[in-house]
Amino acid sequence: MRILIKNGTVVRSTGRKKADVLVKDGRIEKIAPAIEENADRVIDASDCYVFAGFIDTHTHFDLDLGTTVTADDFETGTKAAVVGGTTTVLDFATQDHGMTMHDALDLWHKKADGRSSSNYGFHMAVSEWNDARKAEVDDMFKAGISSFKMYMVYDAMKVSDGQIYDAQKFIGARGGVIGVHCENYDVLQARIAEEKAKGHMDPTAHPVTRPQAVEAEGVARLMRIAELSKAPAWVVHLSTADGLEEVKRARKRGIEVYAESCPQYFTLDVKQYAEPDGAKYVMSPPLREAGDRAAILDGMKKKDIDFIGTDHCSFTMAQKAMGKDDFSKIPNGGAGVQNRAELVYTYAVETGAITLEQMALLLSERAAKLFGMYPKKGVLRVGADADIVVFDPNDPHTISWETNLHACDNSPYEGIKASGRTRDVILNGELVVENGQLVKPNCGRYVFRKPCIRYRS
Ligand code: URP
Ligand code: ZN
Ligand code: ZN
């Protein structure tokens, strides 16, 4: 199968140029001006940008919280992903208590294999850290997993600081990295009790229990743990100006830290919890304030933020109603996997906060590097995997859950006007999205990942 993309502007982190791109047998064969070769399909990308396929570093598909299961599984979640330009999702395979990492990996393959419309890899989220789990880590690398996750919060997942320290040393020495959900568990539990004692039970209490300092303390603590373990650290879903300051201070002390943020932290506002459907915004960390949004955008501009994931973790409004009388019982998370590129373009590129080249860096290249997929993925170059996005910057539209392909009946981005969007997607050398429509579902493949490329070391 040969596909020729003509007349587009090819965007890489190093610059942009008018060029045609020829794809053959799943790889990029040629990038040059005015390619005149036969192809099975010719795509006219005039007035469009051509990017390496986007990588979402943070999704939760088919995740069982114990109380309920996410609305999106791999079938629906990856359809939404690929239509939005995400050619690879990195989902959190989750080792719950009583499971081994091997169990979790087998389970996640069963959830994803043969049902995915984007490529997919797994981070391994661990709820226990002991000799038995450590004995499994080398097998995880052999199975293509070089990134892990630990939580400072959630009763079912929380590990101790000592466990994070030991795991960082152990996994860092093997070429891996651990993403950590940074919040102060004890303080937020105390604040939940305070709010309930005041009779404050609706979603507006959620951000009150988890103010900026709850995150910033967790980030600062992680930075000190990494200083002691001498291993790389990855802060997931960073949401605050104060948290970002802790990352920058740590870097000045020589700590190797990678920072991920998400569109909800530079587009949405804490006041939205007061809306009638405020439960849909209940996620952790919560939505923030204008100063935090400005700081996250500034971090994207100054390359302090490494990449943008979505933390897609969707629930229907019926599921969110589990907490209608008690905000702390609302399942945490929101939908966003389809909307990441258009939100980054609209809120960051079009406003002049970042360049198109930085968009390529934030949505693809740096994730491909840290998560062991570069240079097969993350950059448009000859020989790379043909995962390619044709992005139309002039396609104004209103985001709505009704037109999104995700499976839940709400979107935190409902009603937002985006100025451009993904038009066509080539996945593994095949045209799977054409004019915004998924024309070839289920073409996703498992991405076997190598050790991290630690570009900040
Ligand atoms: O609220 C969120 N973010 N839910 C998903 C799990 C996590 O914390 O990443
Ligand atoms: Zn988290
Ligand atoms: Zn998450």
Coordinates of C-alpha atoms and ligand atoms in Angstrom, one line a residue:
M1 CA 0.0 0.0 0.0
R2 CA 1.4 3.4 -1.1
I3 CA 0.0 6.6 0.1
L4 CA 1.2 10.0 -1.1
I5 CA 0.4 13.1 1.0
K6 CA 0.8 16.1 -1.2
N7 CA 1.1 19.9 -0.7
G8 CA 1.1 19.9 3.1
T9 CA 3.3 21.7 5.6
V10 CA 5.4 19.1 7.3
V11 CA 5.8 20.0 11.0
R12 CA 8.7 18.7 13.1
S13 CA 10.0 20.0 16.4
T14 CA 13.0 21.4 14.5
G15 CA 11.0 23.4 11.9
R16 CA 8.3 23.2 9.2
K17 CA 8.5 23.0 5.4
K18 CA 6.3 22.4 2.4
A19 CA 6.9 18.9 1.4
D20 CA 5.2 15.7 0.2
V21 CA 5.3 12.5 2.1
L22 CA 5.3 9.1 0.5
V23 CA 4.3 6.1 2.6
K24 CA 5.0 2.5 1.6
D25 CA 4.4 -0.8 3.4
G26 CA 3.8 0.9 6.8
R27 CA 6.9 3.1 6.7
I28 CA 7.7 6.6 5.6
E29 CA 9.5 6.1 2.3
K30 CA 10.3 9.7 1.2
I31 CA 9.8 13.3 2.3
A32 CA 10.6 15.8 -0.4
P33 CA 9.1 18.6 -2.4
A34 CA 6.8 17.6 -5.3
I35 CA 7.1 13.8 -5.2
E36 CA 5.7 12.5 -8.5
E37 CA 5.4 8.8 -7.9
N38 CA 2.5 6.4 -8.3
A39 CA 0.5 5.7 -5.2
D40 CA -2.7 3.8 -4.3
R41 CA -4.0 6.9 -2.6
V42 CA -3.2 10.5 -3.0
I43 CA -4.2 12.9 -0.2
D44 CA -4.2 16.6 -0.9
A45 CA -3.0 18.3 2.3
S46 CA -3.0 21.9 0.9
D47 CA -3.5 24.4 3.8
C48 CA -3.0 21.6 6.3
Y49 CA -0.2 20.6 8.7
V50 CA 1.3 17.2 8.6
F51 CA 2.5 15.8 11.9
A52 CA 3.9 12.6 13.2
G53 CA 1.0 10.7 14.9
F54 CA 0.2 12.0 18.3
I55 CA 0.8 10.0 21.4
D56 CA -1.5 10.2 24.4
T57 CA 0.7 9.4 27.5
H58 CA -2.2 8.9 29.9
T59 CA -5.5 7.0 29.4
H60 CA -7.6 4.7 31.5
F61 CA -9.7 2.4 29.4
D62 CA -11.8 -0.4 30.8
L63 CA -10.5 0.5 34.3
D64 CA -12.4 -1.2 37.1
L65 CA -12.4 1.1 40.2
G66 CA -14.1 -1.6 42.3
T67 CA -17.3 0.5 42.5
T68 CA -17.7 1.0 38.8
V69 CA -15.9 0.5 35.4
T70 CA -15.0 3.3 33.1
A71 CA -17.5 4.1 30.3
D72 CA -14.8 3.7 27.6
D73 CA -13.1 0.5 26.9
F74 CA -10.4 0.0 24.3
E75 CA -13.0 -0.3 21.5
T76 CA -14.7 3.0 22.0
G77 CA -11.7 4.9 23.6
T78 CA -9.3 4.1 20.8
K79 CA -11.9 5.1 18.1
A80 CA -12.2 8.5 19.8
A81 CA -8.4 8.7 20.1
V82 CA -7.6 8.0 16.5
V83 CA -10.3 10.4 15.1
G84 CA -8.6 13.1 17.3
G85 CA -5.2 12.4 15.8
T86 CA -3.8 10.1 18.5
T87 CA -2.2 7.2 16.8
T88 CA -0.8 5.6 20.0
V89 CA -2.3 5.6 23.5
L90 CA -0.3 4.6 26.6
D91 CA -2.9 3.1 28.9
F92 CA -2.4 2.2 32.6
A93 CA -2.6 -1.6 33.0
T94 CA -3.4 -1.8 36.7
Q95 CA -2.1 -4.3 39.2
D96 CA -4.8 -4.3 41.8
H97 CA -4.2 -5.8 45.3
G98 CA -4.1 -9.6 45.0
M99 CA -3.0 -9.5 41.4
T100 CA 0.5 -9.9 39.9
M101 CA 1.9 -7.6 37.3
H102 CA 1.7 -10.6 34.9
D103 CA -2.0 -10.9 35.7
A104 CA -2.5 -7.2 35.0
L105 CA -0.6 -7.4 31.7
D106 CA -2.5 -10.4 30.5
L107 CA -5.8 -8.8 31.4
W108 CA -4.9 -5.6 29.6
H109 CA -3.9 -7.5 26.5
K110 CA -7.3 -9.2 26.6
K111 CA -9.0 -5.9 26.9
A112 CA -7.1 -4.3 24.0
D113 CA -5.9 -6.9 21.5
G114 CA -8.0 -7.0 18.3
R115 CA -10.3 -4.3 19.6
S116 CA -8.2 -1.2 19.2
S117 CA -8.4 1.5 16.5
S118 CA -5.2 3.2 17.6
N119 CA -1.9 1.7 18.5
Y120 CA -1.5 1.1 22.2
G121 CA 1.1 0.4 24.8
F122 CA 0.8 -0.1 28.5
H123 CA 2.3 1.6 31.6
M124 CA 2.1 -0.8 34.6
A125 CA 0.4 0.9 37.6
V126 CA 1.3 -0.9 40.8
S127 CA -0.7 -1.0 44.0
E128 CA 1.9 -3.1 45.9
W129 CA 5.6 -2.9 46.0
N130 CA 7.4 -5.9 47.6
D131 CA 9.8 -8.7 46.7
A132 CA 7.2 -10.6 44.7
R133 CA 6.4 -7.6 42.5
K134 CA 10.1 -6.6 42.1
A135 CA 10.7 -10.1 40.8
E136 CA 8.3 -9.4 37.9
V137 CA 9.9 -6.2 36.7
D138 CA 12.4 -7.7 34.4
D139 CA 9.6 -9.6 32.7
M140 CA 7.7 -6.4 32.2
F141 CA 10.6 -4.9 30.3
K142 CA 10.8 -8.1 28.2
A143 CA 7.1 -7.6 27.4
G144 CA 7.7 -4.1 26.1
I145 CA 6.9 -2.1 29.3
S146 CA 9.4 0.4 30.4
S147 CA 7.1 2.8 32.4
F148 CA 5.2 2.3 35.6
K149 CA 2.9 4.3 37.8
M150 CA 2.4 4.8 41.5
Y151 CA -0.2 6.7 43.4
M152 CA 0.1 8.8 46.5
V153 CA -3.7 8.7 46.9
Y154 CA -6.8 6.4 46.4
D155 CA -7.3 3.7 49.0
A156 CA -7.0 0.9 46.5
M157 CA -3.8 2.1 44.9
K158 CA -1.8 4.2 47.4
V159 CA 1.8 3.2 48.2
S160 CA 4.2 4.7 50.7
D161 CA 7.0 7.2 50.1
G162 CA 9.5 4.5 51.0
Q163 CA 8.0 2.2 48.3
I164 CA 8.2 5.0 45.8
Y165 CA 11.9 5.5 46.7
D166 CA 12.7 1.9 46.4
A167 CA 10.8 1.4 43.2
Q168 CA 12.5 4.5 41.6
K169 CA 15.9 3.0 42.4
F170 CA 14.9 -0.5 41.2
I171 CA 13.1 0.6 38.0
G172 CA 15.4 3.5 37.2
A173 CA 18.4 1.2 37.3
R174 CA 16.8 -0.9 34.6
G175 CA 16.1 2.0 32.2
G176 CA 12.5 2.7 33.3
V177 CA 10.6 5.6 34.8
I178 CA 7.7 5.8 37.3
G179 CA 4.9 8.3 36.9
V180 CA 3.5 9.4 40.2
H181 CA 0.1 10.9 41.0
C182 CA 1.2 13.6 43.5
E183 CA -1.2 14.7 46.2
N184 CA -1.0 14.7 49.9
Y185 CA -3.4 11.8 51.0
D186 CA -3.7 12.6 54.7
V187 CA -4.4 16.3 54.2
L188 CA -7.0 15.7 51.6
Q189 CA -8.7 13.1 53.7
A190 CA -8.8 15.6 56.6
R191 CA -10.3 18.2 54.3
I192 CA -12.9 15.9 52.9
A193 CA -14.0 15.2 56.6
E194 CA -14.1 19.0 57.2
E195 CA -16.3 19.7 54.2
K196 CA -18.7 16.9 55.0
A197 CA -18.9 18.2 58.6
K198 CA -20.0 21.5 57.2
G199 CA -22.7 19.7 55.2
H200 CA -20.9 20.6 52.0
M201 CA -21.7 17.5 49.9
D202 CA -21.9 18.8 46.2
P203 CA -19.2 18.8 43.6
T204 CA -18.1 22.3 44.5
A205 CA -16.5 20.8 47.6
H206 CA -14.2 18.6 45.5
P207 CA -11.6 21.3 44.6
V208 CA -11.8 22.7 48.2
T209 CA -10.5 19.4 49.5
R210 CA -7.6 19.4 47.0
P211 CA -6.3 22.9 46.7
Q212 CA -3.1 23.8 44.9
A213 CA -0.9 23.1 48.0
V214 CA -2.2 19.5 48.2
E215 CA -0.6 18.9 44.8
A216 CA 2.5 21.1 45.2
E217 CA 3.4 19.3 48.5
G218 CA 3.2 15.9 46.7
V219 CA 5.3 17.2 43.9
A220 CA 7.9 18.6 46.2
R221 CA 8.0 15.4 48.2
L222 CA 8.5 13.4 45.0
M223 CA 11.3 15.7 43.9
R224 CA 13.1 15.0 47.2
I225 CA 12.5 11.3 46.9
A226 CA 14.0 11.3 43.5
E227 CA 17.0 13.4 44.8
L228 CA 17.6 10.5 47.3
S229 CA 16.9 7.6 44.8
K230 CA 19.0 9.3 42.1
A231 CA 16.5 8.1 39.6
P232 CA 14.4 9.9 37.0
A233 CA 10.9 11.1 38.1
W234 CA 7.8 11.7 36.0
V235 CA 5.0 13.9 37.5
V236 CA 1.7 12.9 35.9
H237 CA -1.2 15.3 35.2
L238 CA 0.5 18.4 36.7
S239 CA -2.2 21.0 37.3
T240 CA -0.8 24.0 39.3
A241 CA 1.6 26.9 39.1
D242 CA 2.9 25.9 42.5
G243 CA 3.5 22.3 41.4
L244 CA 5.4 23.5 38.3
E245 CA 7.5 25.7 40.5
E246 CA 8.6 22.7 42.5
V247 CA 9.5 20.9 39.3
K248 CA 11.6 23.9 38.1
R249 CA 13.3 24.2 41.5
A250 CA 14.2 20.5 41.5
R251 CA 15.6 20.7 38.1
K252 CA 17.9 23.6 39.2
R253 CA 19.1 21.2 41.9
G254 CA 20.0 18.6 39.2
I255 CA 16.9 16.4 39.6
E256 CA 15.9 14.6 36.4
V257 CA 12.1 15.2 36.2
Y258 CA 9.6 14.9 33.4
A259 CA 6.4 16.8 33.7
E260 CA 3.1 15.9 32.0
S261 CA 0.0 18.1 32.0
C262 CA -3.4 17.8 30.4
P263 CA -5.8 20.1 28.4
Q264 CA -8.2 20.4 31.3
Y265 CA -5.5 22.3 33.3
F266 CA -5.1 25.0 30.7
T267 CA -8.6 25.3 29.4
L268 CA -11.2 24.8 32.2
D269 CA -11.9 26.6 35.4
V270 CA -12.6 25.7 39.0
K271 CA -15.9 27.6 38.9
Q272 CA -17.3 25.0 36.6
Y273 CA -18.0 22.7 39.5
A274 CA -21.0 25.0 40.3
E275 CA -22.7 24.1 37.0
P276 CA -25.7 21.8 37.1
D277 CA -23.6 18.9 35.7
G278 CA -20.6 19.8 37.9
A279 CA -20.0 16.2 38.7
K280 CA -18.6 15.6 35.2
Y281 CA -15.6 17.8 36.2
V282 CA -14.8 15.7 39.3
M283 CA -11.3 14.5 38.6
S284 CA -8.1 14.5 40.5
P285 CA -6.3 16.9 40.5
P286 CA -9.3 19.2 40.1
L287 CA -9.8 22.1 37.7
R288 CA -7.8 25.1 38.7
E289 CA -7.7 28.9 38.4
A290 CA -6.5 31.4 35.8
G291 CA -3.0 31.7 37.3
D292 CA -2.5 28.0 37.1
R293 CA -3.7 27.9 33.5
A294 CA -1.3 30.7 32.6
A295 CA 1.5 28.9 34.4
I296 CA 0.8 25.6 32.5
L297 CA 0.8 27.4 29.2
D298 CA 4.0 29.2 30.1
G299 CA 5.5 25.8 31.0
M300 CA 4.5 24.5 27.6
K301 CA 6.1 27.5 26.0
K302 CA 9.3 27.3 27.9
K303 CA 9.5 23.5 27.5
D304 CA 9.2 23.0 31.3
I305 CA 6.2 20.8 30.6
D306 CA 7.4 17.8 28.6
F307 CA 4.2 16.4 27.1
I308 CA 0.4 16.6 27.2
G309 CA -1.7 13.5 27.9
T310 CA -5.4 13.5 28.5
D311 CA -6.0 11.4 31.7
H312 CA -9.1 10.1 29.8
C313 CA -11.1 8.3 32.5
S314 CA -14.7 8.6 31.5
F315 CA -17.9 8.0 33.3
T316 CA -21.6 8.5 32.3
M317 CA -23.7 11.0 34.2
A318 CA -25.5 8.0 35.7
Q319 CA -22.2 6.8 37.1
K320 CA -21.3 10.2 38.3
A321 CA -24.6 10.2 40.2
M322 CA -23.2 7.6 42.5
G323 CA -22.0 10.7 44.4
K324 CA -25.1 12.8 44.1
D325 CA -25.4 13.1 47.9
D326 CA -21.6 12.9 48.6
F327 CA -19.0 14.4 46.3
S328 CA -16.3 12.1 47.6
K329 CA -18.2 9.1 46.1
I330 CA -18.3 10.6 42.5
P331 CA -16.0 8.4 40.3
N332 CA -13.0 10.5 39.5
G333 CA -12.1 11.3 35.9
G334 CA -13.3 12.8 32.7
A335 CA -13.4 12.3 28.9
G336 CA -10.9 14.0 26.6
V337 CA -9.0 11.5 24.4
Q338 CA -10.5 12.8 21.2
N339 CA -10.0 16.5 21.9
R340 CA -6.3 16.9 22.9
A341 CA -4.8 18.1 19.6
E342 CA -7.6 20.5 18.8
L343 CA -7.5 22.0 22.3
V344 CA -3.7 22.4 22.2
Y345 CA -4.0 24.0 18.8
T346 CA -6.8 26.3 19.8
Y347 CA -5.6 27.3 23.3
A348 CA -1.9 27.2 22.8
V349 CA -0.9 27.5 19.2
E350 CA -3.5 29.9 17.9
T351 CA -3.1 32.2 20.9
G352 CA 0.6 32.4 20.2
A353 CA 1.6 30.7 23.5
I354 CA 3.5 27.9 21.6
T355 CA 4.6 27.2 18.1
L356 CA 3.5 24.4 15.8
E357 CA 6.9 22.9 16.3
Q358 CA 6.3 22.9 20.1
M359 CA 2.9 21.2 19.4
A360 CA 4.8 18.4 17.7
L361 CA 7.2 18.2 20.6
L362 CA 4.4 18.2 23.3
L363 CA 2.0 15.8 21.5
S364 CA 4.4 13.3 20.1
E365 CA 8.2 13.6 20.1
R366 CA 9.0 13.8 23.7
A367 CA 6.6 11.1 24.7
A368 CA 8.1 8.9 22.0
K369 CA 11.5 9.5 23.5
L370 CA 10.8 9.0 27.2
F371 CA 8.6 6.0 26.6
G372 CA 11.0 4.2 24.4
M373 CA 9.3 4.5 20.9
Y374 CA 11.7 7.0 19.3
P375 CA 12.6 7.3 16.4
K376 CA 10.1 4.8 15.0
K377 CA 7.5 7.0 16.4
G378 CA 7.4 10.7 17.4
V379 CA 9.0 12.2 14.3
L380 CA 8.4 12.4 10.6
R381 CA 11.5 10.9 9.0
V382 CA 12.3 8.4 6.4
G383 CA 12.1 4.9 7.9
A384 CA 9.8 5.8 10.7
D385 CA 6.5 4.1 11.3
A386 CA 3.8 5.6 9.0
D387 CA 1.6 7.1 11.8
I388 CA 0.7 10.4 10.4
V389 CA -1.8 13.2 11.1
V390 CA -3.1 15.7 8.6
F391 CA -4.4 18.6 10.7
D392 CA -6.7 21.2 9.3
P393 CA -6.2 24.5 11.2
N394 CA -9.2 26.1 9.5
D395 CA -12.1 24.0 10.6
P396 CA -14.1 25.8 13.3
H397 CA -16.4 23.6 15.2
T398 CA -18.0 23.1 18.6
I399 CA -16.9 20.2 20.8
S400 CA -19.7 18.0 22.0
W401 CA -20.1 14.6 23.5
E402 CA -22.8 13.9 21.0
T403 CA -20.3 14.1 18.1
N404 CA -17.4 12.6 20.0
L405 CA -16.9 8.9 19.6
H406 CA -16.3 8.2 23.3
A407 CA -18.9 6.2 25.0
C408 CA -20.1 8.5 27.8
D409 CA -22.9 11.1 27.6
N410 CA -20.8 14.1 28.7
S411 CA -17.6 16.0 27.9
P412 CA -15.8 18.5 30.1
Y413 CA -15.2 20.4 26.9
E414 CA -18.9 20.6 25.9
G415 CA -19.6 23.8 23.9
I416 CA -15.9 24.8 23.5
K417 CA -15.3 26.3 20.1
A418 CA -12.1 24.8 18.5
S419 CA -10.7 26.4 15.4
G420 CA -9.1 23.4 13.8
R421 CA -9.0 19.6 14.0
T422 CA -7.5 16.4 12.7
R423 CA -8.8 15.7 9.2
D424 CA -7.0 12.5 8.1
V425 CA -5.0 9.8 9.9
I426 CA -2.6 7.2 8.6
L427 CA -2.0 4.4 11.0
N428 CA 0.6 1.7 10.4
G429 CA 0.7 2.9 6.7
E430 CA -3.1 2.7 6.2
L431 CA -5.6 5.5 5.8
V432 CA -7.9 4.9 8.8
V433 CA -9.5 8.4 9.3
E434 CA -10.6 10.3 6.2
N435 CA -12.2 13.7 6.4
G436 CA -12.8 13.3 10.1
Q437 CA -14.5 9.9 9.7
L438 CA -13.1 6.6 11.0
V439 CA -13.1 4.5 7.8
K440 CA -11.0 1.6 9.0
P441 CA -11.5 0.6 12.6
N442 CA -9.6 -2.0 14.6
C443 CA -6.2 -1.5 12.9
G444 CA -4.4 -0.7 16.2
R445 CA -1.3 -2.8 17.2
Y446 CA 0.5 -3.3 20.5
V447 CA 3.6 -1.1 20.7
F448 CA 6.5 -3.0 22.3
R449 CA 8.5 -0.3 24.0
K450 CA 12.2 -0.1 24.7
P451 CA 13.9 1.5 27.7
C452 CA 13.4 5.2 28.2
I453 CA 15.4 7.8 26.3
R454 CA 16.2 10.1 29.2
Y455 CA 16.6 13.3 27.3
R456 CA 16.9 15.4 30.5
S457 CA 19.7 13.3 32.1
Ligands
URP1 O1 -9.5 11.7 38.3 C1 -8.7 11.1 37.7 N1 -7.6 11.6 37.3 N2 -8.9 9.8 37.5 C2 -8.1 8.8 36.9 C3 -7.1 8.3 37.8 C4 -5.9 9.2 38.0 O2 -5.8 9.8 39.1 O3 -5.1 9.3 37.1
ZN2 ZN -3.7 10.2 38.8
ZN3 ZN -4.9 9.1 35.3

